PDB file of C-alpha atoms and ligand atoms in Angstrom:
ATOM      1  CA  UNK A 351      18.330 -29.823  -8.597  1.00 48.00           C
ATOM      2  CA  UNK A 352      19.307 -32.495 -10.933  1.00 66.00           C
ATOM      3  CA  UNK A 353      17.266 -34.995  -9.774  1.00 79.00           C
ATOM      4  CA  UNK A 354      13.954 -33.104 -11.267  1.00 84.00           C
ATOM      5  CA  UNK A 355      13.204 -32.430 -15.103  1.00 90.00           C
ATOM      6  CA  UNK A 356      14.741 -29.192 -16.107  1.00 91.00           C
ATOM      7  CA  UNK A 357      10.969 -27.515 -16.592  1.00 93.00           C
ATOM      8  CA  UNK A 358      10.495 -28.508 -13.299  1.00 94.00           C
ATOM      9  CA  UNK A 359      13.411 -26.737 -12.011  1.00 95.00           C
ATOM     10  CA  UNK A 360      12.380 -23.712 -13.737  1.00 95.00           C
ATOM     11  CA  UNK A 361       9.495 -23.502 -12.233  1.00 95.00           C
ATOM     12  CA  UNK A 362      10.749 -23.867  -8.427  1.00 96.00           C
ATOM     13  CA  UNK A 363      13.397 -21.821  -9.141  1.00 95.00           C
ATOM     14  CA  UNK A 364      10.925 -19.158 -10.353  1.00 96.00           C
ATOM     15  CA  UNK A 365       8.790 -19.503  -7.481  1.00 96.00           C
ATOM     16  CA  UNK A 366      11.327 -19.173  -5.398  1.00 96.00           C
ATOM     17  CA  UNK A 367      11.978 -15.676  -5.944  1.00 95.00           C
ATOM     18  CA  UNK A 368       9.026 -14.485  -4.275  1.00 93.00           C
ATOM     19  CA  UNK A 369       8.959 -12.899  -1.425  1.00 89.00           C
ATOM     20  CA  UNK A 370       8.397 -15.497   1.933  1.00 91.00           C
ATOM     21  CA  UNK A 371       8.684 -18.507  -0.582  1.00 93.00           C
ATOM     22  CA  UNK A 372      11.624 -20.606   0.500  1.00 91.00           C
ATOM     23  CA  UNK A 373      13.041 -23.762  -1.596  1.00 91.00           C
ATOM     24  CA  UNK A 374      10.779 -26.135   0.277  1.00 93.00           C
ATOM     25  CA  UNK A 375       7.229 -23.998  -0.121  1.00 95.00           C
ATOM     26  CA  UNK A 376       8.835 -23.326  -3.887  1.00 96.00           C
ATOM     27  CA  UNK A 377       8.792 -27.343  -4.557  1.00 95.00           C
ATOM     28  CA  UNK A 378       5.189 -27.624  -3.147  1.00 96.00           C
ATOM     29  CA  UNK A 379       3.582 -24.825  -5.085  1.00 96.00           C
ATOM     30  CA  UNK A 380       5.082 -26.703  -7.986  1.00 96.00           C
ATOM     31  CA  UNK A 381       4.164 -29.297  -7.336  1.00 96.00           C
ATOM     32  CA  UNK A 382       0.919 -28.301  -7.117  1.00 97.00           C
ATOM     33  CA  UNK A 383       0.293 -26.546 -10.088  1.00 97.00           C
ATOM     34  CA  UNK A 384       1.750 -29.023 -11.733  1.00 95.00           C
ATOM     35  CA  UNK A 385      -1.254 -31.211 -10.700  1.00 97.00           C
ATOM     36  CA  UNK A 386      -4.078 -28.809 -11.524  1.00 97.00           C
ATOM     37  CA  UNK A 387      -6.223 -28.941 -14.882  1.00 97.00           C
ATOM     38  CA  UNK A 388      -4.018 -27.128 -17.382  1.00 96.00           C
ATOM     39  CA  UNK A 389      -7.081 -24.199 -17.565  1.00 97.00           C
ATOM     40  CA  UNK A 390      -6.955 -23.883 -14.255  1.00 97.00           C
ATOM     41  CA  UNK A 391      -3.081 -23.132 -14.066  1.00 97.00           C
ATOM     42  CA  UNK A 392      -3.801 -20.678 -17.533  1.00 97.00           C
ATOM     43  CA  UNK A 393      -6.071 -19.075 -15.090  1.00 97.00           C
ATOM     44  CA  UNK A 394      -3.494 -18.161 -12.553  1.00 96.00           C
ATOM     45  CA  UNK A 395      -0.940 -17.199 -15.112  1.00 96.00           C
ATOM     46  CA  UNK A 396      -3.193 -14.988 -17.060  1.00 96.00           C
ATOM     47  CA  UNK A 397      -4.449 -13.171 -14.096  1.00 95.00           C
ATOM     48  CA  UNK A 398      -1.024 -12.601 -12.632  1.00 95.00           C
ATOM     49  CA  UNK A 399       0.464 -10.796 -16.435  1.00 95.00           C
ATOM     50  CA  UNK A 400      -3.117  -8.881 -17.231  1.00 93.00           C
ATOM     51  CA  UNK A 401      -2.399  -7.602 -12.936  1.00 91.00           C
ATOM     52  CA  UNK A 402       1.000  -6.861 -14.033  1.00 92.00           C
ATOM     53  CA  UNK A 403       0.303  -5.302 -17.243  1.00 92.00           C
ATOM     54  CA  UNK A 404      -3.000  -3.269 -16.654  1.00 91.00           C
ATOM     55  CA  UNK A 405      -2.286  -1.897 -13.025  1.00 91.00           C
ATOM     56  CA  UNK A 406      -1.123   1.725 -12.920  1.00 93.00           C
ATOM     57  CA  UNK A 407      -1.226   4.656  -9.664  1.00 95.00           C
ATOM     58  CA  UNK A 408      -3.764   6.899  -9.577  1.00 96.00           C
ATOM     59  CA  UNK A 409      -3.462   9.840 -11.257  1.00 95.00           C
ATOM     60  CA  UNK A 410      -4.586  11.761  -8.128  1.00 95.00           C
ATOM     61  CA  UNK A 411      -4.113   9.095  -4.735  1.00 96.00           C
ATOM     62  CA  UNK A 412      -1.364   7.567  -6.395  1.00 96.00           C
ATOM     63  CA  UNK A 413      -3.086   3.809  -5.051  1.00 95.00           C
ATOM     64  CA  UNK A 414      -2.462   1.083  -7.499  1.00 93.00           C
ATOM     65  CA  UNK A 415      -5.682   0.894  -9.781  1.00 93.00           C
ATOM     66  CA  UNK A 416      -6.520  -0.234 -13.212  1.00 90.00           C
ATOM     67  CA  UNK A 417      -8.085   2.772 -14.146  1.00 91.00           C
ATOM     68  CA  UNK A 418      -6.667   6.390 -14.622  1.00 93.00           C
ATOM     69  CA  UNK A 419      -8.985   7.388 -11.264  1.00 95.00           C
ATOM     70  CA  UNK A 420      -9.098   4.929  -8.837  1.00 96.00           C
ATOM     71  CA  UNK A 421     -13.085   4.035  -7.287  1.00 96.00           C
ATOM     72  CA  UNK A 422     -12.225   5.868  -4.666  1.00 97.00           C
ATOM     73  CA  UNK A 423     -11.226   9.046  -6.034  1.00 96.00           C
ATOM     74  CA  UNK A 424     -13.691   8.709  -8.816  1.00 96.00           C
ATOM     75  CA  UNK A 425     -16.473   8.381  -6.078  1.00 96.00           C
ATOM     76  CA  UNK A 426     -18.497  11.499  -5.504  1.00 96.00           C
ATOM     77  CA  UNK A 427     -19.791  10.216  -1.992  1.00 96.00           C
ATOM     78  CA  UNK A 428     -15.939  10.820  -0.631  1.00 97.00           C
ATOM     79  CA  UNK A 429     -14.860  13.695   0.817  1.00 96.00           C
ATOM     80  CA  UNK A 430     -12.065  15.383  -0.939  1.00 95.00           C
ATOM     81  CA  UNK A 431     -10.936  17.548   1.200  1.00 96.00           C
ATOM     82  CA  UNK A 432      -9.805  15.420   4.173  1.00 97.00           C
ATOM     83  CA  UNK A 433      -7.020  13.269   3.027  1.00 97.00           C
ATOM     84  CA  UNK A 434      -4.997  10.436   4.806  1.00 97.00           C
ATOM     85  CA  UNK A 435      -1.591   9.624   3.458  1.00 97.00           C
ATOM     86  CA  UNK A 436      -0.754   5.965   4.228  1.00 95.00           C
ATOM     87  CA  UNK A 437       2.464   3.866   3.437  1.00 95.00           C
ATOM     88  CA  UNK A 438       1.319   1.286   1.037  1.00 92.00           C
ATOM     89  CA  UNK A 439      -2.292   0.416  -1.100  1.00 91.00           C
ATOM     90  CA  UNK A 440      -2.372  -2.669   1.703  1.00 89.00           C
ATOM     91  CA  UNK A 441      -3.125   0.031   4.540  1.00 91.00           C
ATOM     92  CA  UNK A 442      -5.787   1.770   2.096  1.00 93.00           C
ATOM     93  CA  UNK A 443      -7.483  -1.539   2.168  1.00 91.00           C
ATOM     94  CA  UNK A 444      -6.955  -1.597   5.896  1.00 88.00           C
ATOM     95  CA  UNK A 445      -8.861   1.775   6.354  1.00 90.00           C
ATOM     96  CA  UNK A 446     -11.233   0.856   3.851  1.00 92.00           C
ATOM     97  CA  UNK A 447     -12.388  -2.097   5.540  1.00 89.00           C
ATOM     98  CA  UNK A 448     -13.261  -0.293   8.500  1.00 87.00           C
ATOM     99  CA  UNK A 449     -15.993   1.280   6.490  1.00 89.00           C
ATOM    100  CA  UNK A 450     -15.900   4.465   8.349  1.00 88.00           C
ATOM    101  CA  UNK A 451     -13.626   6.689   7.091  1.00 93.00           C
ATOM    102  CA  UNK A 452     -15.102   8.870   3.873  1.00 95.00           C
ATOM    103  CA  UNK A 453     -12.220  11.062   2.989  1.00 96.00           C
ATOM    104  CA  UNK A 454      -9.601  10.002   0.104  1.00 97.00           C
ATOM    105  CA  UNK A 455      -6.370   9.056   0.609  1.00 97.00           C
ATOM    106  CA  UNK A 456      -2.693   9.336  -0.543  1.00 97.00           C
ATOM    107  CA  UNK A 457      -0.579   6.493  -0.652  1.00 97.00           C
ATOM    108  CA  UNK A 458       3.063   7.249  -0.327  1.00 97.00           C
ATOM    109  CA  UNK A 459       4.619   3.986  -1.559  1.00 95.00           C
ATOM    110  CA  UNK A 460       7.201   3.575   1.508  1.00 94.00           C
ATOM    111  CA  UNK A 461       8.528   5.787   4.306  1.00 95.00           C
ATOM    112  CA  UNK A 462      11.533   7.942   4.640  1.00 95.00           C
ATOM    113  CA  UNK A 463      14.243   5.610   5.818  1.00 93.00           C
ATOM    114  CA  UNK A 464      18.030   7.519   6.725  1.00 89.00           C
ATOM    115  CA  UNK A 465      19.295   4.376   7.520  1.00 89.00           C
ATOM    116  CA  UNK A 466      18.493   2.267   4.032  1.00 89.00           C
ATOM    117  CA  UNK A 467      18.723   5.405   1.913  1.00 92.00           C
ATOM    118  CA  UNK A 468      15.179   5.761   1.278  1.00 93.00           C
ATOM    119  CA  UNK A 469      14.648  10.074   1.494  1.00 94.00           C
ATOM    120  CA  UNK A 470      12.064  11.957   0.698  1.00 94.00           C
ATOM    121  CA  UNK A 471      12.215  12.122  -3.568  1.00 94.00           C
ATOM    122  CA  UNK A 472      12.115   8.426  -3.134  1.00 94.00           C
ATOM    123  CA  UNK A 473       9.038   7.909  -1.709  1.00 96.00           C
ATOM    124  CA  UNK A 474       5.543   9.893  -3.583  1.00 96.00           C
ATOM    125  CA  UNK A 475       5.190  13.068  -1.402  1.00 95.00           C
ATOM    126  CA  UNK A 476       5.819  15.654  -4.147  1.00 94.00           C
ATOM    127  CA  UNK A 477       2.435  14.293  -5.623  1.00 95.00           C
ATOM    128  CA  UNK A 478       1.084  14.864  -2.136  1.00 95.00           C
ATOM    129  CA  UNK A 479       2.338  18.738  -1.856  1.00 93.00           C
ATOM    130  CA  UNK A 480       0.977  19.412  -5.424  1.00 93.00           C
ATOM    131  CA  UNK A 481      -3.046  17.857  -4.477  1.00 94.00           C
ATOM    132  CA  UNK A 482      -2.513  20.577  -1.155  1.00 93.00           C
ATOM    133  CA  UNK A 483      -2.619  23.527  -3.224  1.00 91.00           C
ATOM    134  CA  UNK A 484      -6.625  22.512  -4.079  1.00 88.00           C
ATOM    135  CA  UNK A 485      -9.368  22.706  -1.218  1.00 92.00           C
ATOM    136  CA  UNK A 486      -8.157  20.701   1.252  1.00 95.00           C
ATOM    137  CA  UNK A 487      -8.909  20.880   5.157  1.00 95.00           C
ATOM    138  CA  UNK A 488      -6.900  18.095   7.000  1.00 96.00           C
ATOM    139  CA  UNK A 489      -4.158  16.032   6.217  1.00 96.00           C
ATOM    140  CA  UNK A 490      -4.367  12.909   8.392  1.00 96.00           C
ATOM    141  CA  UNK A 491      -1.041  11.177   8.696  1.00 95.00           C
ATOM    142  CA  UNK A 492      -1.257   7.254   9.136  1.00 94.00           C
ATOM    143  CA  UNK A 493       2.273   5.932   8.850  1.00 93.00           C
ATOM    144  CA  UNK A 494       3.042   3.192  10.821  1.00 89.00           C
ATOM    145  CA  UNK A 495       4.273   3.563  13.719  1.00 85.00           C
ATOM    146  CA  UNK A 496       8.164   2.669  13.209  1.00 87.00           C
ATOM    147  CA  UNK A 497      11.047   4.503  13.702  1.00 89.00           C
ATOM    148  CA  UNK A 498      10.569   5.005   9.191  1.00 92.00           C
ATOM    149  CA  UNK A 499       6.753   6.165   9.871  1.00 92.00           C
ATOM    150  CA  UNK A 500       7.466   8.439  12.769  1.00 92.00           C
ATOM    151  CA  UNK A 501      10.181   9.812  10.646  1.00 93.00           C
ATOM    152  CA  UNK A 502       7.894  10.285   7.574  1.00 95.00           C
ATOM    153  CA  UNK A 503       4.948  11.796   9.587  1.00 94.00           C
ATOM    154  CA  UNK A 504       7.373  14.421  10.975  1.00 94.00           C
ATOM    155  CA  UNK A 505       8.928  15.104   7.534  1.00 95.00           C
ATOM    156  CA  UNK A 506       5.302  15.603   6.118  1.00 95.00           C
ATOM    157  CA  UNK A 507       3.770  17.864   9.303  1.00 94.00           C
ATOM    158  CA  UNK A 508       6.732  20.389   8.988  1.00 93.00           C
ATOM    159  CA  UNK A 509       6.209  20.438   5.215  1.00 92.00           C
ATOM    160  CA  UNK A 510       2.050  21.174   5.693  1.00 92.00           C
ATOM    161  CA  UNK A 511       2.219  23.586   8.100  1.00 89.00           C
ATOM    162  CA  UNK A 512       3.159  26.625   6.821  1.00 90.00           C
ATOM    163  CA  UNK A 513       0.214  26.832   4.560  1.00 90.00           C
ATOM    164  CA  UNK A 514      -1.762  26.385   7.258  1.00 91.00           C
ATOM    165  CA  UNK A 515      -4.013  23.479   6.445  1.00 94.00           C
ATOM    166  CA  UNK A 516      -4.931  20.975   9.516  1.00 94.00           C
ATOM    167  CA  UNK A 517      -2.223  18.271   9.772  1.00 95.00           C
ATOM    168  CA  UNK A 518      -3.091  15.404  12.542  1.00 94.00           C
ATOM    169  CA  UNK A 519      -1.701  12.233  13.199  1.00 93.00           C
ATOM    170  CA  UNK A 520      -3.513   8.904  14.116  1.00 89.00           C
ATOM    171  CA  UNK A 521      -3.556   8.086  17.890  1.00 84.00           C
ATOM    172  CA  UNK A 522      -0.316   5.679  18.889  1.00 71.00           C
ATOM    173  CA  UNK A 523      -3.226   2.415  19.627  1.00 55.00           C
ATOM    174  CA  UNK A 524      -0.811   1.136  16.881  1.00 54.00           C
ATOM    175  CA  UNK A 525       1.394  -1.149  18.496  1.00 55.00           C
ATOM    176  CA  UNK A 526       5.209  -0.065  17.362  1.00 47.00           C
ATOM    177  CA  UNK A 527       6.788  -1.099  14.490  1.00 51.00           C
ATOM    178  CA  UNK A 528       3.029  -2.780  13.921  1.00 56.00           C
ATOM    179  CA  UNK A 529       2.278  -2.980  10.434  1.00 62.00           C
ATOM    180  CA  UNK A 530      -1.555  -0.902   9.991  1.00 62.00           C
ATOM    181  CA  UNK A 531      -2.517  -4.047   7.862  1.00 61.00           C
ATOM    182  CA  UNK A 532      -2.260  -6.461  10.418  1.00 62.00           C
ATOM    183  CA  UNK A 533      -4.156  -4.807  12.962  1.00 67.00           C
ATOM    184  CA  UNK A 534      -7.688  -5.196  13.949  1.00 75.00           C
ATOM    185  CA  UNK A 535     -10.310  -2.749  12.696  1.00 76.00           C
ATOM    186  CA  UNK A 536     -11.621  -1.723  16.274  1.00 75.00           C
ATOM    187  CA  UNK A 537      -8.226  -0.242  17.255  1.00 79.00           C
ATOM    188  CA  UNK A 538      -7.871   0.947  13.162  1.00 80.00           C
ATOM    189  CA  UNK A 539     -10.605   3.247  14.113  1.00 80.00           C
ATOM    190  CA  UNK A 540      -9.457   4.152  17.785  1.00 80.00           C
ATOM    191  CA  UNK A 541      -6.787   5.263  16.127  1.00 81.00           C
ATOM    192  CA  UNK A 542      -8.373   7.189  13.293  1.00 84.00           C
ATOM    193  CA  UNK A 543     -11.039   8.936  15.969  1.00 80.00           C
ATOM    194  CA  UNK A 544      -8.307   9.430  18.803  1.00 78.00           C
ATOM    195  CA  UNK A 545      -6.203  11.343  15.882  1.00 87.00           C
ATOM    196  CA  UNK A 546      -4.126  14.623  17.255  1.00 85.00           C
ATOM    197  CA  UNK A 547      -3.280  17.948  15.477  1.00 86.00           C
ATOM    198  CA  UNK A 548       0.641  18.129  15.190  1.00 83.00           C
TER     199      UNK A 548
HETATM  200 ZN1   ZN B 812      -7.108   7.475  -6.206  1.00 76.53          ZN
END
């Protein structure tokens, strides 16, 4: 990319690295900031380090928070004792949005995946086993429904029952291989109410 000022290159090049930014959408977002008020580009660039550099898991959900308990774990409104494990922080804020559900959750930060290596130490379940041995009555599991969350949710059920505490999994109104975050509320909660004990 000769034909642009080396800074300029730098920053495409940066951009570029994210994830669903090609070389063309790289050269417009440079563009673009490179057009903004300088404050409003410090802006952007300050909240994306302090995000970086502040944001932790929960000590007990394992979400991504910027506190040692996250709001939900912290709140005393939620009820600890039904908890729904989930992939990834972006189907917390799936659930969430439905409003209705008032346990906590645990997030697992992936699924179990033979295939691209990802097993079971990879992925935050030992966390999981460790918050069963408080007061806990039902573990809901709401993995996608992929061949990785299918895989996961059986991995998990066979691990929960022998100590007897409730394990059900959310109804299959997921569409397969759907990812929870892109699916409507309305059949979020179909799937939540139409759950099944494994
Ligand atoms: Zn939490």
């Amino acid at each position: 990319m000769d034909y642009y000022s080396s800074q300029i290159s730098r920053l495409i090049e940066e951009l570029s690295k994210l994830p669903g930014v090609g070389a063309k959408s790289a050269q417009r977002l440079a563009f673009y900031l490179i057009s903004r008020p300088v404050e409003e580009v410090h802006t952007l660039a300050n909240a994306m380090v302090s995000a970086r550099e502040n944001v932790r898991y929960c000590r007990q959900c394992q979400t991504l928070t910027d506190t040692e308990l996250c709001p939900i774990c912290s709140n005393p409104a939620r009820d600890p004792r039904t908890i729904m494990v989930v992939e990834n922080t972006r189907d917390l804020a799936a659930y969430e949005k439905t409003g209705k559900f008032n346990g906590v959750y645990h997030v697992l930060h992936g699924a179990i995946s033979p295939m691209l290596g990802i097993g079971p130490q990879d992925i935050r379940l030992k966390e999981l086993i460790l918050r069963l041995q408080g007061d806990v009555d039902e573990v809901i599991i709401a993995t996608n429904s992929s061949l990785e969350g299918e895989t996961t949710a059986m991995y998990i059920s066979k691990l929960i029952k022998p100590t007897g505490i409730k394990v059900t999994r959310i109804a299959s109104g997921v569409p397969v291989g759907g990812d929870l975050e892109n699916i409507d509320q309305v059949t979020l909660l179909r799937a939540l109410e139409g759950r099944m004990e494994l």
